[in-house]
Amino acid sequence: MNTSKSETVKEHPLKPSRRSMPCLAQSQTHPQSLSKHSSFLQPNHVQPQLQPQPLSAGTSAAAVDVVSEQGRRFFSFRSFPLYSSGFPSDVGKDKDTYTDDSEHGNYDARTDQSLLIQNKLTRQKTEPRTKSSLKSDAMASSGLFFKDGKKRIDYILVYKKSSPQVEKRSTFEKNLRAEGLMLEREPAVTNSDIMFVKIHCPWETLCKYAERMNIRMPFRKKCYYTDWRSKTMGSLQRNIRELKSWLPRNPMKLDKEALPDLEETDCYTAPFSRARIHHFTINNKDSFFSNSTRSRIVHHVLQRTKYEDGKSKMGINRLLNNGTYEAAFPPHEGSHKSRHPIKTHGAQNHRHLLYERWARWGMWYKYQPLDLIRRYFGEKIGLYFAWLGWYTGMLIPAALVGLFVFLYGLFTMDSSQVSKEICEANETIMCPMCERNCTLQKLNESCIYAKVTHLFDNGGTVFFAIFMAIWATVFLEFWKRRRAVLTYDWDLIDWEDEEEELRPQFEAKYSQVERVNPITGKPEPFQPFPDKLSRLMVSVSGIFFMISLVLTAVFAVVVYRLVAMEQFASFKWYFIKKYWQFATSGTGVCINFMIIMSLNVVYEKVAYLLTDLEHPRTESEWENSFALKMFLFQFVNLNSSIFYIAFFLGRFAGRPGKYNKLFNRWRLEECHPSGCLIDLCLQMGVIMVLKQMWNNFMELGYPLLQNWWSRRKMKRRGQSMESKISLPQWEKDWNLQPMNLHGLMDEYLEMVLQFGFTTIFVAAFPLAPLLALLNNIIEIRLDAYKFVTQWRRPMPARATDIGIWYGILEGIGVLAVITNAFVIAITSDYIPRFVYAYKYGPCTDQGYRQEKCLKGYVNSSLSVFDLSELGMGYSGYCRYRDYRAPPWSSTPYEFTLQFWHVLAARLAFIIVFEHLVFGIKSFIAYLIPDIPKDLCDRMRREKYLVQEMMYEAELEHLQRERKKNGKQYHHEWP
């Protein structure tokens, strides 16, 4: 444990006082205050030298008194004074309104105001201000403090005075005060029936619960390798940085001058402990715990405080469900808008900064400030936006390759041998495609369809399908690496989710049966296995019933298409009569989309019912079960019609003279003479575009309408715009919309369904990644705008991954390989063309060289039928798509040998394609480790150094205590 680290570690920055020195970030930016009302917290430039300097006039070192857990000893630490300029002496003496610059060191738990930065133009000397002006500024800072202007509001509770749950509320608030929280009531300005309860968590309570929750806090500056390899890499990185300085600046990077230092600070962290509080870098008790951490601690207390006698009578969630409180939320840090431009006056708060540098439409091409998002909204929401940004970035190569395949089809459209033969076939008569009103058509009338089909069904289709299967694997594997880096940077490596409390419904249902929890060791309600199994079977039966309802809706659309094609074929308008197949498909897609959106509303209610019927034990189990049901319902709802067109349309129609009919009345629909792929492209394109437009409207338009209606109701009550502007921050937040009841479930569900559209049928629609990329660029800013401006601030929750959605994405990736293999083999004409070129074409036994090898393919793919057999007064012969013998052969209308060759080739292609792609996917997944090797080494190294440093710090602390007391001081190291 006492091995010297001089050979591997640089200890020079830690020499002055490793225990009390603030952790300095690597960045050279200097955080400053961003609003006039908080200018008394404005830190100055950090002195380069860390040796103690004499205090300037009017300043004093801030003493931090800390009480140990046993309450026996008091330790007093003085932080180093830094340069102080531009502040009068009376300001420095007031500890309530002004703290010394050294209290705002650049460490991980810096106060939120100290993370904000002004433009260089505003870095000037601050004018002297009196103590009364500073205090009035603090009290007028948009309602972020108690009435005394000192205690910061960490949480807001809202209730109605007319609520009958007075006794529960008073007991709950009394117990909150007993837990150490401070409460202050204030009535609403716009509604006399609404009362707000402001909650502040003092230092002692923060320390107590931070220790219980194992919150990791910074305590030492990081140390780095100094071996030859690190030195070599350091010099190489310096050379690369110098080379980059000569290159044009990346326009997608955020401007460092307009943002705070978003890089992770250079500090080790350890679980907070009051017994070893002297190990941690505490320069200011008010800013040691960030705002999001304070809100998380208060939420932890609210979840575990009782309001009645009884084991299950606790928690703010139950009080929200029974109407005791109307809402509970942490407040926003102020307004997201400012009268002054951010470039000259800086940002007022983090919300304003997020709006200006993230949520505005003008920032659509910039990288996301993930560290700032995480600090404001928590790690769970930060991980969502990190995943969404990673997914959007990975869509760029997929969109470019898909666009290349589309452009390849566009440039080779006129030179395609198949398209030429169809467009020049002015003497080939096609058999009527419906029973009554269809007339005989020439094959060259399908020239446009043939050219459009070539855009999506060309030589690059197979390559693109293989590319997208590999892309899905690379996306997921590299996301795991990206997630590992984020969890390390955000200090989530050793974080374990707390033991969740039971759902009230679960406790009420199974309160008679108890079992000891193996984690907590306490008795709790238990669901017997037979009851759980029976409820699960009922839930699965409900899922299958809803899926059968989806199939019924698809069957209804199929019947509509069969009826509509007869009507459109005899329509009065010439354009519709000529393109009756396009009209049938287009109207069928629109009707199918309306059915999809209508059934989604029903599915959500049924998913709620089935999930509640299962009685999940905890909220996370409930969310996972509900998310899985919603995905199954919406996935089947969106893709069932696409599966029908891809694999069933035209496969069971029969042949002329012997067509199969539905209910012996409607003749089954056939594919177009150019193939069924054009119908599949139309179905996917229309549903994908309309679905994205509808989702964007519901995400932004609906909250905007709701907030507009709330403002309109306020005006009806006689509230003027002046009083609206002067509302305190907690009341402004109350007038915003709460976050979705399911949290991020709707956001993830939308993106996962889009991922399915992008990968499952991408062989039929190469432009799907491009449409998804364009939508996601808008989606990021829509979600950002919604979170910053339209929703109340959610509780900053922690998470280490995206949960159940990763497993769903992996399942979609497997399904995509199978479906693309079947689309290429069955839906497209790639295999028939391949078989013809090698077996029946002019290049037989010579290999497929060029388009001339497909000469005569169209004639080979069309069979002959005697029109006199129809009994409609026609004579002669017509052609139809199939491989059947002509009427003059010994076995008329039987399948030819070419049919069986094509069928065998299709099955062989499916087997070879799936095994090849799955093999490549598995090999790539094996090659790419989940955690980067350098990150793994860094984590192990830091774990070792943390143990060494904590041991050395404890020895140093004990030596100081012995010297101070003049006797032996025994402190047992746990």
mmCIF file of N, CA, C and O in Angstrom, residues 762-831:
data_model
loop_
_atom_site.group_PDB
_atom_site.id
_atom_site.type_symbol
_atom_site.label_atom_id
_atom_site.label_comp_id
_atom_site.label_asym_id
_atom_site.label_seq_id
_atom_site.Cartn_x
_atom_site.Cartn_y
_atom_site.Cartn_z
ATOM 1 N N VAL A 762 -35.219 -2.286 -45.841
ATOM 2 C CA VAL A 762 -34.387 -1.289 -46.502
ATOM 3 C C VAL A 762 -34.005 -1.733 -47.910
ATOM 4 O O VAL A 762 -33.704 -0.894 -48.778
ATOM 5 N N ALA A 763 -34.021 -3.035 -48.213
ATOM 6 C CA ALA A 763 -33.713 -3.496 -49.563
ATOM 7 C C ALA A 763 -34.751 -3.027 -50.574
ATOM 8 O O ALA A 763 -34.450 -2.874 -51.757
ATOM 9 N N ALA A 764 -35.962 -2.776 -50.100
ATOM 10 C CA ALA A 764 -37.018 -2.299 -50.990
ATOM 11 C C ALA A 764 -37.110 -0.788 -51.034
ATOM 12 O O ALA A 764 -37.741 -0.235 -51.945
ATOM 13 N N PHE A 765 -36.506 -0.103 -50.062
ATOM 14 C CA PHE A 765 -36.631 1.350 -49.988
ATOM 15 C C PHE A 765 -35.308 1.937 -49.494
ATOM 16 O O PHE A 765 -35.155 2.271 -48.327
ATOM 17 N N PRO A 766 -34.313 2.086 -50.380
ATOM 18 C CA PRO A 766 -32.987 2.563 -49.953
ATOM 19 C C PRO A 766 -32.985 3.981 -49.402
ATOM 20 O O PRO A 766 -32.016 4.374 -48.745
ATOM 21 N N LEU A 767 -34.038 4.751 -49.648
ATOM 22 C CA LEU A 767 -34.079 6.124 -49.136
ATOM 23 C C LEU A 767 -34.553 6.209 -47.694
ATOM 24 O O LEU A 767 -34.607 7.299 -47.122
ATOM 25 N N ALA A 768 -34.896 5.074 -47.081
ATOM 26 C CA ALA A 768 -35.375 5.087 -45.697
ATOM 27 C C ALA A 768 -34.350 5.675 -44.731
ATOM 28 O O ALA A 768 -34.705 6.494 -43.874
ATOM 29 N N PRO A 769 -33.043 5.322 -44.797
ATOM 30 C CA PRO A 769 -32.074 5.964 -43.892
ATOM 31 C C PRO A 769 -31.972 7.465 -44.080
ATOM 32 O O PRO A 769 -31.785 8.199 -43.100
ATOM 33 N N LEU A 770 -32.118 7.938 -45.318
ATOM 34 C CA LEU A 770 -32.054 9.379 -45.558
ATOM 35 C C LEU A 770 -33.241 10.083 -44.924
ATOM 36 O O LEU A 770 -33.088 11.133 -44.277
ATOM 37 N N LEU A 771 -34.447 9.531 -45.089
ATOM 38 C CA LEU A 771 -35.622 10.120 -44.454
ATOM 39 C C LEU A 771 -35.499 10.090 -42.941
ATOM 40 O O LEU A 771 -35.892 11.046 -42.255
ATOM 41 N N ALA A 772 -34.960 8.997 -42.404
ATOM 42 C CA ALA A 772 -34.771 8.906 -40.956
ATOM 43 C C ALA A 772 -33.758 9.940 -40.475
ATOM 44 O O ALA A 772 -33.938 10.556 -39.408
ATOM 45 N N LEU A 773 -32.697 10.164 -41.229
ATOM 46 C CA LEU A 773 -31.688 11.159 -40.853
ATOM 47 C C LEU A 773 -32.287 12.557 -40.820
ATOM 48 O O LEU A 773 -32.077 13.315 -39.856
ATOM 49 N N LEU A 774 -33.034 12.918 -41.855
ATOM 50 C CA LEU A 774 -33.658 14.243 -41.886
ATOM 51 C C LEU A 774 -34.646 14.411 -40.741
ATOM 52 O O LEU A 774 -34.725 15.476 -40.111
ATOM 53 N N ASN A 775 -35.404 13.360 -40.457
ATOM 54 C CA ASN A 775 -36.354 13.438 -39.346
ATOM 55 C C ASN A 775 -35.644 13.589 -38.006
ATOM 56 O O ASN A 775 -36.083 14.360 -37.140
ATOM 57 N N ASN A 776 -34.529 12.869 -37.808
ATOM 58 C CA ASN A 776 -33.851 12.906 -36.517
ATOM 59 C C ASN A 776 -33.173 14.232 -36.263
ATOM 60 O O ASN A 776 -33.046 14.659 -35.111
ATOM 61 N N ILE A 777 -32.705 14.888 -37.337
ATOM 62 C CA ILE A 777 -32.140 16.227 -37.164
ATOM 63 C C ILE A 777 -33.197 17.162 -36.600
ATOM 64 O O ILE A 777 -32.922 17.991 -35.716
ATOM 65 N N ILE A 778 -34.419 17.018 -37.085
ATOM 66 C CA ILE A 778 -35.531 17.813 -36.551
ATOM 67 C C ILE A 778 -35.935 17.301 -35.175
ATOM 68 O O ILE A 778 -36.246 18.082 -34.267
ATOM 69 N N GLU A 779 -35.924 15.989 -34.998
ATOM 70 C CA GLU A 779 -36.372 15.376 -33.747
ATOM 71 C C GLU A 779 -35.530 15.823 -32.561
ATOM 72 O O GLU A 779 -36.068 16.090 -31.475
ATOM 73 N N ILE A 780 -34.226 15.922 -32.744
ATOM 74 C CA ILE A 780 -33.354 16.338 -31.645
ATOM 75 C C ILE A 780 -33.731 17.728 -31.162
ATOM 76 O O ILE A 780 -33.865 17.981 -29.955
ATOM 77 N N ARG A 781 -33.928 18.650 -32.093
ATOM 78 C CA ARG A 781 -34.260 20.023 -31.685
ATOM 79 C C ARG A 781 -35.693 20.107 -31.157
ATOM 80 O O ARG A 781 -35.972 20.909 -30.269
ATOM 81 N N LEU A 782 -36.599 19.283 -31.704
ATOM 82 C CA LEU A 782 -37.961 19.259 -31.166
ATOM 83 C C LEU A 782 -37.958 18.794 -29.711
ATOM 84 O O LEU A 782 -38.590 19.416 -28.845
ATOM 85 N N ASP A 783 -37.271 17.698 -29.456
ATOM 86 C CA ASP A 783 -37.208 17.197 -28.082
ATOM 87 C C ASP A 783 -36.509 18.187 -27.168
ATOM 88 O O ASP A 783 -36.928 18.383 -26.014
ATOM 89 N N ALA A 784 -35.435 18.802 -27.664
ATOM 90 C CA ALA A 784 -34.730 19.786 -26.846
ATOM 91 C C ALA A 784 -35.624 20.973 -26.525
ATOM 92 O O ALA A 784 -35.695 21.427 -25.366
ATOM 93 N N TYR A 785 -36.324 21.483 -27.522
ATOM 94 C CA TYR A 785 -37.231 22.607 -27.300
ATOM 95 C C TYR A 785 -38.335 22.233 -26.325
ATOM 96 O O TYR A 785 -38.721 23.037 -25.465
ATOM 97 N N LYS A 786 -38.834 21.016 -26.453
ATOM 98 C CA LYS A 786 -39.906 20.557 -25.577
ATOM 99 C C LYS A 786 -39.422 20.440 -24.134
ATOM 100 O O LYS A 786 -40.115 20.893 -23.209
ATOM 101 N N PHE A 787 -38.257 19.861 -23.928
ATOM 102 C CA PHE A 787 -37.742 19.686 -22.573
ATOM 103 C C PHE A 787 -37.408 21.025 -21.932
ATOM 104 O O PHE A 787 -37.616 21.207 -20.727
ATOM 105 N N VAL A 788 -36.882 21.964 -22.718
ATOM 106 C CA VAL A 788 -36.408 23.221 -22.142
ATOM 107 C C VAL A 788 -37.543 24.214 -21.937
ATOM 108 O O VAL A 788 -37.580 24.910 -20.913
ATOM 109 N N THR A 789 -38.490 24.278 -22.858
ATOM 110 C CA THR A 789 -39.473 25.363 -22.836
ATOM 111 C C THR A 789 -40.899 24.922 -22.536
ATOM 112 O O THR A 789 -41.671 25.702 -21.986
ATOM 113 N N GLN A 790 -41.291 23.710 -22.879
ATOM 114 C CA GLN A 790 -42.700 23.332 -22.792
ATOM 115 C C GLN A 790 -43.021 22.400 -21.628
ATOM 116 O O GLN A 790 -44.171 22.250 -21.276
ATOM 117 N N TRP A 791 -42.030 21.768 -21.063
ATOM 118 C CA TRP A 791 -42.262 20.813 -19.981
ATOM 119 C C TRP A 791 -41.677 21.331 -18.676
ATOM 120 O O TRP A 791 -40.712 22.097 -18.657
ATOM 121 N N ARG A 792 -42.285 20.888 -17.583
ATOM 122 C CA ARG A 792 -41.662 21.114 -16.293
ATOM 123 C C ARG A 792 -40.355 20.342 -16.218
ATOM 124 O O ARG A 792 -40.175 19.343 -16.900
ATOM 125 N N ARG A 793 -39.502 20.817 -15.368
ATOM 126 C CA ARG A 793 -38.209 20.146 -15.233
ATOM 127 C C ARG A 793 -38.410 18.771 -14.593
ATOM 128 O O ARG A 793 -38.952 18.670 -13.492
ATOM 129 N N PRO A 794 -38.019 17.700 -15.266
ATOM 130 C CA PRO A 794 -38.186 16.368 -14.678
ATOM 131 C C PRO A 794 -37.171 16.129 -13.568
ATOM 132 O O PRO A 794 -36.150 16.810 -13.468
ATOM 133 N N MET A 795 -37.466 15.149 -12.734
ATOM 134 C CA MET A 795 -36.534 14.784 -11.678
ATOM 135 C C MET A 795 -35.260 14.224 -12.295
ATOM 136 O O MET A 795 -35.325 13.318 -13.114
ATOM 137 N N PRO A 796 -34.086 14.761 -11.944
ATOM 138 C CA PRO A 796 -32.821 14.291 -12.566
ATOM 139 C C PRO A 796 -32.491 12.861 -12.141
ATOM 140 O O PRO A 796 -31.752 12.635 -11.188
ATOM 141 N N ALA A 797 -33.015 11.896 -12.863
ATOM 142 C CA ALA A 797 -32.793 10.482 -12.534
ATOM 143 C C ALA A 797 -31.473 10.006 -13.119
ATOM 144 O O ALA A 797 -30.943 10.574 -14.072
ATOM 145 N N ARG A 798 -30.959 8.934 -12.538
ATOM 146 C CA ARG A 798 -29.708 8.333 -13.001
ATOM 147 C C ARG A 798 -30.003 7.023 -13.715
ATOM 148 O O ARG A 798 -30.985 6.342 -13.425
ATOM 149 N N ALA A 799 -29.143 6.677 -14.658
ATOM 150 C CA ALA A 799 -29.240 5.412 -15.391
ATOM 151 C C ALA A 799 -27.900 5.151 -16.039
ATOM 152 O O ALA A 799 -27.125 6.074 -16.319
ATOM 153 N N THR A 800 -27.627 3.870 -16.284
ATOM 154 C CA THR A 800 -26.353 3.492 -16.905
ATOM 155 C C THR A 800 -26.520 2.991 -18.333
ATOM 156 O O THR A 800 -25.525 2.799 -19.027
ATOM 157 N N ASP A 801 -27.743 2.749 -18.791
ATOM 158 C CA ASP A 801 -27.978 2.278 -20.158
ATOM 159 C C ASP A 801 -29.385 2.673 -20.565
ATOM 160 O O ASP A 801 -30.108 3.344 -19.817
ATOM 161 N N ILE A 802 -29.792 2.231 -21.763
ATOM 162 C CA ILE A 802 -31.108 2.590 -22.282
ATOM 163 C C ILE A 802 -32.165 1.545 -21.949
ATOM 164 O O ILE A 802 -33.273 1.594 -22.478
ATOM 165 N N GLY A 803 -31.815 0.589 -21.102
ATOM 166 C CA GLY A 803 -32.801 -0.347 -20.587
ATOM 167 C C GLY A 803 -33.189 -1.432 -21.575
ATOM 168 O O GLY A 803 -32.368 -1.959 -22.332
ATOM 169 N N ILE A 804 -34.487 -1.742 -21.598
ATOM 170 C CA ILE A 804 -35.006 -2.843 -22.405
ATOM 171 C C ILE A 804 -34.882 -2.572 -23.895
ATOM 172 O O ILE A 804 -34.927 -3.497 -24.712
ATOM 173 N N TRP A 805 -34.682 -1.313 -24.264
ATOM 174 C CA TRP A 805 -34.678 -0.957 -25.681
ATOM 175 C C TRP A 805 -33.465 -1.518 -26.412
ATOM 176 O O TRP A 805 -33.545 -1.762 -27.621
ATOM 177 N N TYR A 806 -32.375 -1.737 -25.719
ATOM 178 C CA TYR A 806 -31.209 -2.310 -26.404
ATOM 179 C C TYR A 806 -31.508 -3.733 -26.870
ATOM 180 O O TYR A 806 -31.146 -4.116 -27.992
ATOM 181 N N GLY A 807 -32.145 -4.518 -26.033
ATOM 182 C CA GLY A 807 -32.522 -5.869 -26.453
ATOM 183 C C GLY A 807 -33.489 -5.858 -27.619
ATOM 184 O O GLY A 807 -33.401 -6.704 -28.525
ATOM 185 N N ILE A 808 -34.422 -4.901 -27.630
ATOM 186 C CA ILE A 808 -35.360 -4.790 -28.752
ATOM 187 C C ILE A 808 -34.618 -4.422 -30.030
ATOM 188 O O ILE A 808 -34.917 -4.950 -31.116
ATOM 189 N N LEU A 809 -33.648 -3.521 -29.935
ATOM 190 C CA LEU A 809 -32.866 -3.144 -31.116
ATOM 191 C C LEU A 809 -32.093 -4.338 -31.670
ATOM 192 O O LEU A 809 -31.995 -4.511 -32.895
ATOM 193 N N GLU A 810 -31.535 -5.154 -30.783
ATOM 194 C CA GLU A 810 -30.826 -6.346 -31.257
ATOM 195 C C GLU A 810 -31.788 -7.302 -31.957
ATOM 196 O O GLU A 810 -31.446 -7.901 -32.986
ATOM 197 N N GLY A 811 -33.000 -7.464 -31.415
ATOM 198 C CA GLY A 811 -33.992 -8.317 -32.071
ATOM 199 C C GLY A 811 -34.380 -7.796 -33.441
ATOM 200 O O GLY A 811 -34.555 -8.578 -34.392
ATOM 201 N N ILE A 812 -34.519 -6.471 -33.577
ATOM 202 C CA ILE A 812 -34.837 -5.884 -34.874
ATOM 203 C C ILE A 812 -33.700 -6.131 -35.862
ATOM 204 O O ILE A 812 -33.937 -6.410 -37.052
ATOM 205 N N GLY A 813 -32.443 -6.045 -35.381
ATOM 206 C CA GLY A 813 -31.317 -6.310 -36.261
ATOM 207 C C GLY A 813 -31.316 -7.722 -36.815
ATOM 208 O O GLY A 813 -30.995 -7.947 -37.993
ATOM 209 N N VAL A 814 -31.694 -8.707 -35.990
ATOM 210 C CA VAL A 814 -31.784 -10.091 -36.461
ATOM 211 C C VAL A 814 -32.929 -10.238 -37.462
ATOM 212 O O VAL A 814 -32.791 -10.875 -38.514
ATOM 213 N N LEU A 815 -34.088 -9.656 -37.115
ATOM 214 C CA LEU A 815 -35.232 -9.743 -38.021
ATOM 215 C C LEU A 815 -34.949 -9.055 -39.346
ATOM 216 O O LEU A 815 -35.445 -9.494 -40.402
ATOM 217 N N ALA A 816 -34.160 -7.990 -39.333
ATOM 218 C CA ALA A 816 -33.859 -7.261 -40.566
ATOM 219 C C ALA A 816 -33.094 -8.134 -41.553
ATOM 220 O O ALA A 816 -33.323 -8.059 -42.769
ATOM 221 N N VAL A 817 -32.183 -8.962 -41.059
ATOM 222 C CA VAL A 817 -31.433 -9.848 -41.956
ATOM 223 C C VAL A 817 -32.384 -10.813 -42.650
ATOM 224 O O VAL A 817 -32.308 -11.038 -43.869
ATOM 225 N N ILE A 818 -33.313 -11.392 -41.901
ATOM 226 C CA ILE A 818 -34.242 -12.373 -42.468
ATOM 227 C C ILE A 818 -35.170 -11.719 -43.483
ATOM 228 O O ILE A 818 -35.355 -12.227 -44.601
ATOM 229 N N THR A 819 -35.766 -10.594 -43.123
ATOM 230 C CA THR A 819 -36.728 -9.945 -44.025
ATOM 231 C C THR A 819 -36.051 -9.435 -45.293
ATOM 232 O O THR A 819 -36.620 -9.560 -46.392
ATOM 233 N N ASN A 820 -34.864 -8.879 -45.182
ATOM 234 C CA ASN A 820 -34.184 -8.398 -46.385
ATOM 235 C C ASN A 820 -33.805 -9.545 -47.304
ATOM 236 O O ASN A 820 -33.844 -9.412 -48.531
ATOM 237 N N ALA A 821 -33.458 -10.686 -46.726
ATOM 238 C CA ALA A 821 -33.177 -11.863 -47.560
ATOM 239 C C ALA A 821 -34.420 -12.282 -48.335
ATOM 240 O O ALA A 821 -34.357 -12.586 -49.535
ATOM 241 N N PHE A 822 -35.577 -12.277 -47.672
ATOM 242 C CA PHE A 822 -36.815 -12.660 -48.351
ATOM 243 C C PHE A 822 -37.268 -11.600 -49.353
ATOM 244 O O PHE A 822 -37.823 -11.943 -50.401
ATOM 245 N N VAL A 823 -37.050 -10.321 -49.042
ATOM 246 C CA VAL A 823 -37.427 -9.265 -49.984
ATOM 247 C C VAL A 823 -36.626 -9.389 -51.270
ATOM 248 O O VAL A 823 -37.176 -9.298 -52.381
ATOM 249 N N ILE A 824 -35.317 -9.592 -51.150
ATOM 250 C CA ILE A 824 -34.480 -9.726 -52.347
ATOM 251 C C ILE A 824 -34.845 -10.990 -53.120
ATOM 252 O O ILE A 824 -34.918 -10.990 -54.356
ATOM 253 N N ALA A 825 -35.083 -12.089 -52.392
ATOM 254 C CA ALA A 825 -35.318 -13.364 -53.072
ATOM 255 C C ALA A 825 -36.720 -13.487 -53.633
ATOM 256 O O ALA A 825 -36.910 -14.072 -54.708
ATOM 257 N N ILE A 826 -37.728 -12.937 -52.948
ATOM 258 C CA ILE A 826 -39.122 -13.171 -53.331
ATOM 259 C C ILE A 826 -39.759 -11.948 -53.962
ATOM 260 O O ILE A 826 -40.408 -12.040 -55.013
ATOM 261 N N THR A 827 -39.602 -10.789 -53.316
ATOM 262 C CA THR A 827 -40.326 -9.601 -53.799
ATOM 263 C C THR A 827 -39.678 -9.004 -55.035
ATOM 264 O O THR A 827 -40.371 -8.652 -55.998
ATOM 265 N N SER A 828 -38.361 -8.870 -55.039
ATOM 266 C CA SER A 828 -37.698 -8.252 -56.180
ATOM 267 C C SER A 828 -37.477 -9.286 -57.290
ATOM 268 O O SER A 828 -37.663 -10.490 -57.098
ATOM 269 N N ASP A 829 -37.046 -8.807 -58.446
ATOM 270 C CA ASP A 829 -36.754 -9.668 -59.593
ATOM 271 C C ASP A 829 -35.269 -9.960 -59.724
ATOM 272 O O ASP A 829 -34.796 -10.348 -60.797
ATOM 273 N N TYR A 830 -34.523 -9.784 -58.649
ATOM 274 C CA TYR A 830 -33.079 -9.997 -58.726
ATOM 275 C C TYR A 830 -32.755 -11.460 -59.032
ATOM 276 O O TYR A 830 -31.939 -11.751 -59.915
ATOM 277 N N ILE A 831 -33.387 -12.410 -58.341
ATOM 278 C CA ILE A 831 -33.094 -13.828 -58.552
ATOM 279 C C ILE A 831 -33.569 -14.301 -59.928
ATOM 280 O O ILE A 831 -32.812 -14.997 -60.639
#
